[in-house]
Coordinates of C-alpha atoms and ligand atoms in Angstrom, one line a residue:
M1 CA 126.2 85.8 90.7
A2 CA 123.1 86.0 89.0
T3 CA 123.0 84.7 85.5
M4 CA 121.5 87.3 82.7
E5 CA 119.1 84.9 81.9
S6 CA 117.5 84.6 85.0
L7 CA 118.2 88.5 85.8
I8 CA 116.2 89.5 82.9
G9 CA 113.9 86.4 83.3
L10 CA 112.8 87.4 86.9
V11 CA 111.9 91.1 84.8
N12 CA 109.9 89.5 82.7
R13 CA 107.9 87.4 85.5
I14 CA 107.8 91.2 87.4
Q15 CA 106.1 92.6 84.1
R16 CA 103.6 90.1 82.7
A17 CA 102.8 89.9 87.2
C18 CA 102.2 93.9 87.0
T19 CA 100.4 93.6 83.9
V20 CA 98.0 90.9 85.1
L21 CA 97.6 93.6 88.3
G22 CA 96.6 96.2 85.9
D23 CA 99.5 98.4 86.8
H24 CA 100.8 99.6 83.3
G25 CA 102.6 102.2 84.5
G26 CA 99.4 105.3 84.7
Q27 CA 99.9 107.3 87.7
G28 CA 103.2 107.9 89.8
M29 CA 105.9 105.7 90.0
S30 CA 104.7 102.3 89.4
L31 CA 106.6 98.9 89.1
W32 CA 106.1 98.9 85.8
E33 CA 108.0 102.1 84.9
A34 CA 110.9 100.4 87.5
L35 CA 111.7 98.0 85.3
P36 CA 113.6 98.8 81.5
S37 CA 112.6 97.4 78.1
V38 CA 113.2 97.8 74.8
A39 CA 111.2 100.0 72.5
V40 CA 111.5 100.0 68.7
V41 CA 111.2 103.2 67.1
G42 CA 111.6 104.1 63.4
G43 CA 109.9 105.9 60.7
Q44 CA 107.2 103.8 58.4
S45 CA 108.8 101.0 56.7
S46 CA 112.2 101.8 58.0
G47 CA 112.8 98.2 58.6
K48 CA 111.4 98.0 62.4
S49 CA 109.4 94.8 61.5
S50 CA 112.2 93.2 60.0
V51 CA 114.5 93.7 63.1
L52 CA 112.1 92.4 65.8
E53 CA 111.5 89.8 63.8
S54 CA 115.0 88.8 63.0
V55 CA 115.9 89.2 67.0
V56 CA 113.3 86.8 67.7
G57 CA 114.5 84.5 64.6
R58 CA 110.2 84.0 64.0
D59 CA 108.1 85.2 61.1
F60 CA 105.1 87.0 63.5
L61 CA 104.7 90.2 62.9
P62 CA 101.8 91.3 59.8
R63 CA 102.5 92.7 56.8
G64 CA 101.3 95.1 54.3
S65 CA 101.2 98.2 53.1
G66 CA 100.7 101.3 54.4
I67 CA 100.6 101.2 58.1
V68 CA 100.2 98.2 59.8
T69 CA 101.7 98.5 63.2
R70 CA 98.9 100.2 64.7
R71 CA 99.0 99.6 68.8
P72 CA 102.0 99.0 70.7
L73 CA 103.0 95.4 71.3
V74 CA 104.5 94.4 74.3
L75 CA 106.7 91.5 73.4
Q76 CA 108.3 89.3 75.8
L77 CA 110.6 86.7 75.0
H78 CA 111.2 83.9 77.2
K79 CA 114.6 81.5 76.3
T80 CA 113.2 78.1 77.5
D81 CA 115.7 75.0 77.6
G82 CA 114.6 73.2 75.0
G83 CA 111.4 71.6 73.4
Q84 CA 108.7 73.7 70.8
E85 CA 108.5 76.5 70.0
Y86 CA 105.2 78.5 71.4
A87 CA 103.5 82.1 71.6
E88 CA 100.5 83.3 73.8
F89 CA 99.1 86.1 74.0
L90 CA 97.8 88.0 77.6
H91 CA 94.7 88.5 75.9
A92 CA 94.0 85.1 76.2
P93 CA 96.2 83.1 78.2
K94 CA 97.1 79.6 78.8
K95 CA 96.3 79.1 74.7
R96 CA 99.7 78.1 73.4
L97 CA 100.4 79.2 69.6
T98 CA 102.8 76.9 67.9
D99 CA 101.7 78.4 65.0
F100 CA 103.1 81.5 63.9
A101 CA 101.1 82.5 61.0
A102 CA 98.1 81.9 63.6
V103 CA 100.0 84.7 65.9
R104 CA 100.4 87.1 63.2
K105 CA 96.8 86.4 62.4
E106 CA 96.1 86.9 66.1
I107 CA 97.9 90.4 66.6
A108 CA 96.1 92.2 63.5
D109 CA 92.3 90.9 64.8
E110 CA 93.4 92.0 68.1
T111 CA 94.4 95.2 66.9
D112 CA 91.3 96.0 64.9
R113 CA 88.9 94.6 68.1
I114 CA 90.5 97.7 70.0
T115 CA 90.7 99.9 66.3
G116 CA 87.9 98.8 64.3
K117 CA 89.2 97.9 60.7
S118 CA 90.2 101.4 60.4
K119 CA 93.9 102.7 60.1
Q120 CA 92.9 104.0 63.5
I121 CA 95.4 103.9 66.2
S122 CA 95.2 102.8 70.0
N123 CA 97.8 103.1 73.0
V124 CA 96.2 99.7 74.5
P125 CA 99.2 97.8 74.4
I126 CA 98.9 93.7 72.9
H127 CA 100.8 92.0 75.4
L128 CA 102.7 88.6 73.8
S129 CA 105.1 86.2 74.9
I130 CA 107.6 84.0 73.1
Y131 CA 108.5 80.9 74.3
S132 CA 111.3 79.5 72.5
P133 CA 115.4 78.2 72.7
N134 CA 116.3 80.1 70.1
V135 CA 115.8 84.2 71.5
V136 CA 117.5 86.0 74.5
N137 CA 115.6 86.8 77.8
L138 CA 114.1 90.3 76.4
T139 CA 111.1 92.8 76.4
L140 CA 110.2 94.4 73.4
I141 CA 107.9 97.0 72.5
D142 CA 107.3 97.5 69.0
L143 CA 105.3 100.7 68.3
P144 CA 103.7 102.6 65.5
G145 CA 105.7 103.9 62.3
L146 CA 106.3 107.5 62.8
T147 CA 105.0 109.2 59.6
K148 CA 105.1 112.3 58.2
V149 CA 101.5 112.7 56.3
A150 CA 98.4 110.9 56.9
V151 CA 97.0 108.8 53.9
E152 CA 93.5 108.2 52.8
G153 CA 91.4 107.0 55.6
Q154 CA 93.2 108.6 58.6
P155 CA 92.5 111.8 60.5
E156 CA 95.3 114.7 60.0
S157 CA 96.0 114.4 63.4
I158 CA 97.5 111.2 63.0
V159 CA 100.8 112.2 62.1
Q160 CA 100.8 114.0 66.0
D161 CA 98.9 111.0 67.5
I162 CA 101.5 108.8 66.4
E163 CA 104.6 110.4 67.6
M164 CA 103.0 111.7 71.0
M165 CA 102.1 108.0 71.7
V166 CA 105.6 106.7 70.7
R167 CA 106.9 109.6 72.7
S168 CA 104.6 108.5 75.8
Y169 CA 106.8 104.9 75.6
V170 CA 110.2 106.1 75.1
E171 CA 110.4 109.3 77.3
K172 CA 110.4 107.0 80.3
P173 CA 113.9 106.8 81.6
N174 CA 113.8 103.3 82.0
C175 CA 113.2 102.7 77.8
I176 CA 115.8 101.4 75.7
I177 CA 115.4 103.0 72.4
L178 CA 116.2 101.1 69.3
A179 CA 116.1 103.7 67.2
I180 CA 116.1 102.4 63.4
S181 CA 117.1 104.0 60.2
P182 CA 117.4 102.9 56.9
A183 CA 120.9 103.4 55.4
N184 CA 119.7 104.1 51.8
Q185 CA 118.3 107.6 53.6
D186 CA 120.0 110.1 54.9
I187 CA 120.4 109.8 58.8
A188 CA 120.2 113.4 59.2
T189 CA 116.5 112.9 58.2
S190 CA 115.7 110.0 60.7
D191 CA 112.7 110.6 62.5
A192 CA 113.8 107.6 64.8
I193 CA 116.8 109.5 65.4
K194 CA 115.1 113.2 65.4
L195 CA 112.8 111.7 68.5
A196 CA 115.9 109.4 70.2
R197 CA 117.6 112.9 70.6
E198 CA 115.0 114.8 72.2
V199 CA 114.2 112.4 74.5
D200 CA 117.6 111.1 75.2
P201 CA 120.1 114.0 74.8
S202 CA 123.1 112.4 76.2
G203 CA 122.5 108.9 74.1
E204 CA 123.1 106.6 77.0
R205 CA 120.0 104.4 76.6
T206 CA 119.8 104.8 72.4
F207 CA 120.8 102.2 70.0
G208 CA 121.4 103.1 66.8
V209 CA 120.5 100.9 64.1
L210 CA 121.0 100.9 60.8
T211 CA 119.4 98.4 58.1
K212 CA 119.2 98.4 54.6
L213 CA 122.7 98.2 54.1
D214 CA 122.5 96.1 51.4
L215 CA 120.1 98.8 49.1
M216 CA 122.8 101.5 49.0
D217 CA 123.4 102.9 45.8
K218 CA 127.1 101.6 44.4
G219 CA 130.0 103.2 45.7
T220 CA 128.3 104.3 48.5
N221 CA 128.8 102.9 52.2
A222 CA 127.7 103.4 55.9
L223 CA 131.2 103.5 57.7
D224 CA 130.5 107.3 58.7
V225 CA 127.3 106.4 60.7
L226 CA 128.7 102.9 61.7
E227 CA 132.2 104.5 62.9
G228 CA 130.1 106.9 65.1
R229 CA 131.4 109.8 62.7
S230 CA 127.9 111.3 61.6
Y231 CA 125.7 110.6 64.6
R232 CA 127.7 110.1 67.7
L233 CA 125.7 108.0 70.2
Q234 CA 127.5 106.1 73.6
H235 CA 126.5 102.8 72.3
P236 CA 128.1 101.7 68.9
W237 CA 125.9 101.3 66.0
V238 CA 124.7 98.3 64.8
G239 CA 124.8 97.6 61.0
I240 CA 121.5 94.9 59.8
V241 CA 120.8 93.6 56.7
N242 CA 117.1 92.2 56.3
R243 CA 115.3 89.8 54.1
S244 CA 114.3 91.9 51.1
Q245 CA 110.6 91.6 50.1
A246 CA 111.8 89.2 47.2
D247 CA 112.8 87.1 50.0
I248 CA 109.8 87.1 52.5
N249 CA 107.7 86.9 49.3
K250 CA 109.8 83.3 49.0
N251 CA 109.5 82.2 52.5
V252 CA 113.4 82.3 52.7
D253 CA 113.8 81.1 56.3
M254 CA 115.3 83.1 59.3
I255 CA 117.8 81.0 60.3
Y256 CA 119.1 81.2 56.8
A257 CA 118.3 84.8 56.5
R258 CA 121.2 85.4 59.7
R259 CA 124.1 83.2 58.4
K260 CA 123.3 85.0 54.9
E261 CA 123.8 88.5 57.2
Q262 CA 126.6 87.2 58.6
E263 CA 128.2 86.2 55.3
Y264 CA 127.6 89.8 53.6
F265 CA 129.6 91.2 56.7
E266 CA 132.2 88.9 57.2
S267 CA 133.0 89.3 53.0
S268 CA 132.3 92.5 52.6
P269 CA 135.1 95.0 51.8
E270 CA 133.8 97.9 53.3
Y271 CA 132.3 96.3 56.6
G272 CA 134.7 93.4 56.8
H273 CA 136.6 94.5 60.1
L274 CA 133.6 95.6 61.6
A275 CA 131.8 91.6 61.3
H276 CA 131.9 90.6 64.7
K277 CA 129.2 93.8 65.4
M278 CA 127.6 93.6 62.9
G279 CA 123.9 91.6 62.7
S280 CA 120.7 91.1 64.1
E281 CA 122.3 88.1 66.1
Y282 CA 125.0 90.6 67.6
L283 CA 122.2 93.3 68.1
A284 CA 120.4 90.8 70.3
K285 CA 123.6 90.1 72.8
L286 CA 124.3 93.4 72.7
L287 CA 120.6 94.8 73.9
S288 CA 120.6 91.7 76.5
Q289 CA 124.0 92.6 78.0
H290 CA 122.7 96.5 78.6
L291 CA 119.7 94.9 79.8
E292 CA 121.5 93.0 82.5
H293 CA 123.8 96.0 83.3
V294 CA 120.8 98.2 83.5
I295 CA 118.6 95.6 85.3
R296 CA 121.7 95.2 88.2
Q297 CA 121.9 98.9 88.6
R298 CA 118.1 99.3 89.4
I299 CA 117.7 96.1 91.7
P300 CA 118.2 98.3 94.9
S301 CA 115.5 100.6 93.8
I302 CA 113.2 98.3 92.4
L303 CA 113.6 96.5 95.6
A304 CA 113.0 100.0 97.9
L305 CA 110.0 100.0 95.3
I306 CA 108.3 96.8 95.9
N307 CA 109.0 97.0 100.1
K308 CA 107.5 100.6 99.9
T309 CA 104.4 99.0 98.5
I310 CA 104.5 96.3 100.5
D311 CA 104.6 98.4 103.5
E312 CA 101.4 101.0 102.1
L313 CA 99.4 97.5 101.4
N314 CA 100.4 96.4 104.8
A315 CA 99.1 99.6 106.2
E316 CA 96.2 99.9 104.9
L317 CA 95.4 95.9 105.6
D318 CA 95.9 97.5 109.4
R319 CA 93.5 100.3 108.5
I320 CA 90.8 98.0 107.1
G321 CA 91.7 95.0 109.4
R322 CA 92.9 91.7 109.2
P323 CA 91.0 89.0 107.9
I324 CA 89.5 87.4 111.2
A325 CA 90.4 84.0 112.5
V326 CA 88.0 80.8 112.1
D327 CA 87.7 79.2 114.9
S328 CA 84.9 80.4 117.6
G329 CA 87.5 80.4 120.5
A330 CA 89.4 82.7 117.9
Q331 CA 86.0 84.5 117.3
L332 CA 84.6 84.9 120.6
Y333 CA 88.1 86.6 122.2
T334 CA 88.3 88.6 119.0
I335 CA 84.4 90.1 119.9
L336 CA 85.1 90.6 123.3
E337 CA 88.5 92.3 122.5
L338 CA 86.5 94.8 119.8
C339 CA 83.8 95.3 123.3
R340 CA 86.9 96.0 125.3
A341 CA 88.4 98.5 122.3
F342 CA 84.4 100.6 123.0
D343 CA 84.1 100.5 126.5
R344 CA 87.6 102.1 126.6
V345 CA 86.6 105.1 124.2
F346 CA 83.5 105.0 125.9
R347 CA 85.2 105.7 129.5
E348 CA 86.8 107.9 128.0
H349 CA 84.2 110.1 127.4
L350 CA 83.0 109.8 130.1
D351 CA 86.8 110.4 132.1
G352 CA 87.4 113.6 129.9
G353 CA 89.9 111.8 127.6
R354 CA 87.2 112.9 124.9
P355 CA 84.4 115.3 125.3
G356 CA 81.2 114.9 126.5
G357 CA 81.9 114.0 130.1
D358 CA 81.3 117.5 131.4
R359 CA 77.6 117.7 130.0
I360 CA 76.6 115.4 132.6
Y361 CA 78.5 118.1 135.6
G362 CA 76.1 120.5 133.3
V363 CA 72.4 118.7 133.9
F364 CA 73.5 119.2 137.2
D365 CA 74.8 122.3 137.4
H366 CA 72.8 124.3 135.4
Q367 CA 69.5 122.4 134.2
L368 CA 68.8 120.6 137.8
P369 CA 69.1 124.4 139.9
A370 CA 66.8 126.2 137.0
A371 CA 64.0 123.5 137.2
L372 CA 64.6 123.5 140.9
K373 CA 64.1 127.7 141.2
K374 CA 61.1 126.7 138.7
L375 CA 59.0 124.9 140.9
P376 CA 55.4 127.1 141.8
F377 CA 56.0 127.3 145.4
D378 CA 54.9 130.8 145.2
R379 CA 51.3 129.7 144.0
H380 CA 51.4 126.8 146.5
L381 CA 52.1 128.6 149.6
S382 CA 50.5 132.0 148.6
T383 CA 48.4 133.2 151.7
K384 CA 44.9 132.3 150.1
N385 CA 45.9 128.4 149.5
V386 CA 48.0 128.2 152.7
Q387 CA 44.4 129.2 154.3
K388 CA 42.6 127.1 152.0
V389 CA 44.8 123.8 152.9
V390 CA 45.2 124.7 156.4
S391 CA 41.5 124.9 156.8
E392 CA 40.5 122.1 154.9
A393 CA 43.2 119.8 157.3
D394 CA 41.5 121.8 160.2
G395 CA 38.0 120.1 159.4
Y396 CA 35.1 121.5 161.3
Q397 CA 37.1 121.7 164.3
P398 CA 39.8 124.7 163.8
H399 CA 43.4 124.1 165.1
L400 CA 43.8 125.6 168.5
I401 CA 47.7 126.3 169.0
A402 CA 49.5 125.2 165.9
P403 CA 47.9 123.6 162.1
E404 CA 50.2 120.2 162.1
Q405 CA 48.3 118.9 160.0
G406 CA 48.0 121.9 157.6
Y407 CA 52.0 121.7 157.7
R408 CA 51.9 118.3 157.1
R409 CA 49.6 118.7 154.2
L410 CA 51.7 121.6 152.8
I411 CA 54.9 120.2 153.1
D412 CA 53.8 116.7 151.6
G413 CA 52.3 118.8 149.0
S414 CA 55.6 120.6 148.1
I415 CA 57.9 118.1 148.2
T416 CA 56.0 116.2 145.8
Y417 CA 56.6 118.9 143.0
F418 CA 60.5 117.8 143.6
K419 CA 59.8 114.8 141.7
G420 CA 59.6 116.4 138.4
P421 CA 62.9 117.9 138.4
A422 CA 64.5 114.6 139.6
D423 CA 63.3 112.9 136.6
A424 CA 64.3 114.9 134.3
S425 CA 67.7 114.6 135.6
V426 CA 67.6 111.3 135.5
D427 CA 66.3 111.4 131.4
A428 CA 68.9 114.4 130.8
V429 CA 71.8 112.0 132.0
H430 CA 70.5 108.7 130.0
F431 CA 70.0 110.7 126.8
I432 CA 73.8 112.1 127.6
L433 CA 75.1 108.4 128.3
K434 CA 73.1 107.2 125.1
E435 CA 74.3 109.3 122.9
L436 CA 78.3 108.8 124.1
V437 CA 77.4 105.1 123.3
R438 CA 76.4 106.5 119.7
K439 CA 79.5 108.6 119.6
S440 CA 82.1 105.7 121.1
I441 CA 80.7 103.3 118.7
A442 CA 81.6 105.4 115.8
Q443 CA 85.2 106.1 117.2
T444 CA 86.1 102.7 117.9
E445 CA 88.7 102.3 115.3
E446 CA 88.6 98.4 115.3
L447 CA 85.0 98.0 114.9
K448 CA 84.6 100.5 111.9
R449 CA 84.5 96.7 109.6
F450 CA 82.1 95.1 111.8
P451 CA 78.3 96.9 111.0
T452 CA 76.4 93.6 112.6
L453 CA 78.8 93.9 116.1
Q454 CA 78.4 97.6 115.8
S455 CA 74.3 97.4 116.3
E456 CA 74.0 94.6 118.6
I457 CA 76.8 96.6 121.0
A458 CA 74.9 99.7 120.4
A459 CA 71.6 97.4 122.0
A460 CA 73.1 95.7 124.3
A461 CA 74.3 99.5 126.1
N462 CA 71.1 100.8 125.2
D463 CA 69.2 98.0 127.0
S464 CA 71.7 98.6 130.1
L465 CA 71.3 102.1 129.9
E466 CA 67.7 101.5 130.3
K467 CA 68.0 99.4 133.3
F468 CA 70.4 101.8 134.9
R469 CA 67.7 104.3 133.9
E470 CA 65.1 102.3 135.6
E471 CA 67.0 102.0 138.9
S472 CA 67.9 105.6 139.0
R473 CA 64.3 106.7 138.8
K474 CA 63.5 104.7 141.6
T475 CA 66.0 106.0 143.8
V476 CA 65.6 109.9 143.2
V477 CA 61.6 109.4 143.9
R478 CA 62.7 107.9 147.2
L479 CA 65.1 110.3 147.8
V480 CA 62.0 112.7 147.4
D481 CA 60.0 110.3 149.4
M482 CA 61.9 110.2 152.3
E483 CA 62.0 113.8 152.6
S484 CA 58.0 113.9 152.8
S485 CA 58.7 110.4 155.1
Y486 CA 59.8 112.2 158.3
L487 CA 60.5 116.1 158.9
T488 CA 63.4 117.1 160.4
V489 CA 61.8 118.4 163.8
E490 CA 64.8 120.4 164.7
F491 CA 63.7 123.4 162.3
F492 CA 60.4 123.4 163.8
R493 CA 61.6 123.3 167.1
K494 CA 63.6 126.9 166.2
L495 CA 61.1 128.2 164.9
H496 CA 58.8 127.8 167.7
L497 CA 60.8 129.7 169.7
E498 CA 61.7 132.2 167.5
P499 CA 58.2 134.2 166.8
E500 CA 57.9 134.8 170.6
K501 CA 61.4 136.4 170.3
N502 CA 60.5 139.0 167.6
Q503 CA 56.9 139.5 168.3
N504 CA 56.5 143.1 169.5
P505 CA 53.8 143.9 172.1
K506 CA 50.8 144.8 170.1
D507 CA 50.5 141.4 168.1
T508 CA 50.8 139.9 171.9
N509 CA 48.0 141.6 172.9
N510 CA 45.9 141.0 169.7
S511 CA 47.9 137.0 169.8
N512 CA 44.0 135.9 169.5
I513 CA 42.6 137.8 166.3
D514 CA 45.5 137.2 164.5
R515 CA 46.1 133.7 164.6
Y516 CA 43.1 133.5 162.0
S517 CA 44.0 136.6 160.0
D518 CA 46.1 136.9 156.6
N519 CA 49.0 137.3 158.6
H520 CA 48.8 134.6 160.7
F521 CA 48.6 132.3 157.0
R522 CA 51.4 134.0 155.6
R523 CA 53.5 132.8 158.4
I524 CA 52.8 129.4 158.0
G525 CA 53.3 129.7 154.0
S526 CA 57.1 131.3 155.1
N527 CA 57.7 128.8 157.7
V528 CA 56.7 125.9 155.2
N529 CA 58.6 127.6 152.4
A530 CA 61.7 128.4 154.6
Y531 CA 61.7 124.3 155.1
I532 CA 60.7 123.4 151.9
N533 CA 64.1 125.6 150.5
M534 CA 66.1 123.1 153.3
V535 CA 64.7 120.5 151.4
C536 CA 65.2 121.7 147.9
D537 CA 69.4 122.6 149.5
T538 CA 69.4 118.5 150.3
L539 CA 68.0 117.6 146.7
R540 CA 70.2 119.3 145.0
N541 CA 73.1 117.7 146.1
S542 CA 71.7 114.2 146.8
I543 CA 69.9 113.9 143.1
P544 CA 73.4 114.1 141.7
K545 CA 74.7 111.7 144.1
A546 CA 72.1 109.1 143.0
V547 CA 72.1 109.5 139.4
V548 CA 75.8 109.2 138.9
Y549 CA 75.5 106.4 141.5
C550 CA 73.1 104.7 139.8
Q551 CA 73.8 105.5 135.9
V552 CA 77.1 107.0 135.0
R553 CA 78.9 104.7 137.5
E554 CA 77.2 101.6 136.6
A555 CA 77.8 102.4 132.7
K556 CA 81.2 103.0 133.6
R557 CA 81.8 99.6 135.8
A558 CA 79.1 97.2 133.9
L559 CA 77.5 98.6 130.4
L560 CA 77.9 95.4 128.8
N561 CA 78.0 93.0 131.5
N562 CA 74.7 91.3 130.4
F563 CA 76.0 91.6 126.6
Y564 CA 79.2 88.9 127.8
V565 CA 77.1 87.0 129.1
Q566 CA 74.9 86.1 126.3
V567 CA 78.0 86.6 123.8
G568 CA 79.8 83.7 126.2
R569 CA 76.1 81.4 125.5
R570 CA 76.6 81.5 121.5
E571 CA 77.4 79.1 119.0
K572 CA 79.6 79.5 117.0
E573 CA 77.4 80.1 113.6
Q574 CA 76.1 83.0 115.5
L575 CA 79.4 84.3 116.0
G576 CA 80.3 84.2 113.0
Q577 CA 77.2 86.5 112.3
M578 CA 78.3 89.0 114.5
L579 CA 81.6 89.2 112.7
D580 CA 79.7 89.9 109.5
E581 CA 81.8 92.8 107.2
D582 CA 80.3 95.2 104.4
P583 CA 81.0 92.7 101.7
A584 CA 83.1 95.3 99.8
L585 CA 85.0 95.7 102.3
M586 CA 86.0 92.5 102.1
E587 CA 86.2 92.2 98.2
K588 CA 89.2 95.2 99.3
R589 CA 90.8 93.0 101.7
S590 CA 91.2 90.4 99.3
Q591 CA 92.3 92.0 96.6
I592 CA 95.2 93.8 98.7
A593 CA 95.4 90.4 100.3
K594 CA 96.8 88.9 96.7
R595 CA 98.6 92.2 95.7
L596 CA 100.8 91.8 98.8
E597 CA 101.3 88.3 97.6
L598 CA 102.2 88.8 94.5
Y599 CA 104.7 91.5 95.7
K600 CA 105.8 89.6 98.2
S601 CA 107.0 86.7 95.9
A602 CA 108.4 89.2 93.8
R603 CA 110.3 90.6 96.2
D604 CA 111.6 86.8 97.4
E605 CA 112.2 86.0 93.1
I606 CA 114.5 89.3 93.4
D607 CA 116.2 88.2 96.4
S608 CA 117.1 84.6 95.9
V609 CA 118.5 86.2 92.2
A610 CA 120.1 89.0 93.6
W611 CA 122.1 86.9 95.9
K612 CA 122.4 83.9 93.9
Ligands
LIG1 N1 116.8 94.6 51.0 C1 116.5 94.7 52.6 N2 114.8 95.1 52.5 C2 115.1 94.9 53.8 C3 115.8 95.2 54.9 N3 115.0 95.4 55.8 C4 113.7 95.7 56.1 N4 113.3 95.6 53.8 C5 112.1 95.4 53.3 O1 111.5 96.9 53.5 C6 110.3 96.5 53.9 C7 109.6 97.4 55.3 O2 110.5 96.5 56.2 P1 109.2 96.2 57.6 O3 110.4 95.6 57.9 O4 108.2 96.1 57.1 O5 109.4 97.6 58.4 P2 109.0 98.5 59.4 O6 109.4 99.7 59.4 O7 108.0 97.7 60.6 O8 107.0 99.0 58.5 P3 106.4 99.5 58.7 O9 105.6 98.7 60.3 O10 105.1 99.9 57.9 O11 106.0 100.9 59.8 C8 110.1 95.1 53.7 O12 109.4 94.7 52.2 C9 111.5 94.6 53.7 O13 111.5 93.3 53.5 C10 117.2 95.3 54.8 O14 117.8 95.5 55.6 N5 117.3 95.1 53.1

């Protein structure tokens, strides 16, 4: 079973942690908002500071006429086992103040630091912790006093500004409201009760505190209020007698004042029967008990919130990547893993898991055939050119039967044209592969955080692609050259037989004359054209095979092979450099890691307290 002190002490620790993290409960459900606190609310001069001070048991709040509290004061009370009391401001950590007059001065100075010396207000809180054996563990928030009119030097809006600020604290469902009303005023006019009723209509988190019981007119008493008849709250009203201004001026001791207060109730004919339920000390205990109850109820939801935040932070760390190992073996392993991840994505592009691979088929199916179709064979094999080439090949002695040399020259000349489209296919596939490398690097999630490695992989992959392109170019040129180096004999044998069959008698008669006529050269042209068409069909099929064999297949098989060899030879320092990250990202990671640690220790603390 957790003790009350450990529970509230735990809350104090978590709250301080939240504050350090800058988690003041801004947008959405923050840890801060999940934790209960106590806000002191009341009209000006209703006795707020006095109540707070007597709960704490020390004089430390700035006093003066008019509006004194101009910034919220978040006051955490920590009970210590003994030793000297001291106070510590969050804005000046590690500076222990033992002189409470200095605390009061620091509150005033820190208020001025934000608001200037004017009578302006600010909703930026001042955080103050008090460590003392004479307090119970509590978080109290002192708020500027509600007012009805602006005084000299204040803007007209101050009335609404204060109300809005106070409201922003007390409307939170986790805020316990200490509504302070002076007994010498009609409870019906109490600003504190009015606001509390608005934000907490059921009264379950409002504690009514009635101050200045000693200042009531003779013959009147506050029993109607204290016994809940005037205004009913779920919690009992607590009556208080604070030090009067005269007591303060005389520096009346706080402990002494508490004793006097207790005596006042015990000896009072009206309140004697309520004495054990009255006074500042009782109020402090009542608050602690209530807080314990509330925190106990909240533990499951606080834990849920912490766990949710831990999950979110873990997910965020996974997304931006965990810290990398420092020894070279692990670094090498990480680099190889990252390369493999890239390689996987790259292959998916080629194999159809991701788009892009189909563009290679597009080269073979459209680009290559279209380029082949556009080759200028019409011109090259025109009757005129055929005649020119054949005649040149014949030289001074025209051919007797068939222009063997002429045929060869015409065929060689035509086949050379195929080199253009073959080369173009090699280049087109090269650029597609290069683009896929670029895309794959961008799409490899794991690589995102390593810009240096990204560019090294890109450079290595492009180097390989360049080599594959050279190999491919050599191969397709060879395919074309092979067509020149040995012609298909079968084709010409068939050709030799065909014209005899088709010739009409007239042609036969005039065959000698025809041999050197246009018709003769046209026939040669058309024979060569038919042969070239056959070669074209062959190359249309074999060029894609060569390109895939040399470039696509190799890219899939061995894109980073050279890189792996190089990386394997690198020293630790170079490996570390390859894993360099964006400094902003590293900073972000360490921030998240810090938060994660904090939330985890908060969870451990809650666990240890909750199951004690
Ligand atoms: N006699 C007597 N005087 C009290 C009591 N409570 C407060 N006072 C006096 O009332 C004056 C105002 O009290 P504070 O505690 O400063 O009131 P406050 O609500 O903090 O005032 P602001 O900070 O100005 O809003 C002081 O002079 C106190 O001494 C009380 O119970 N009895």
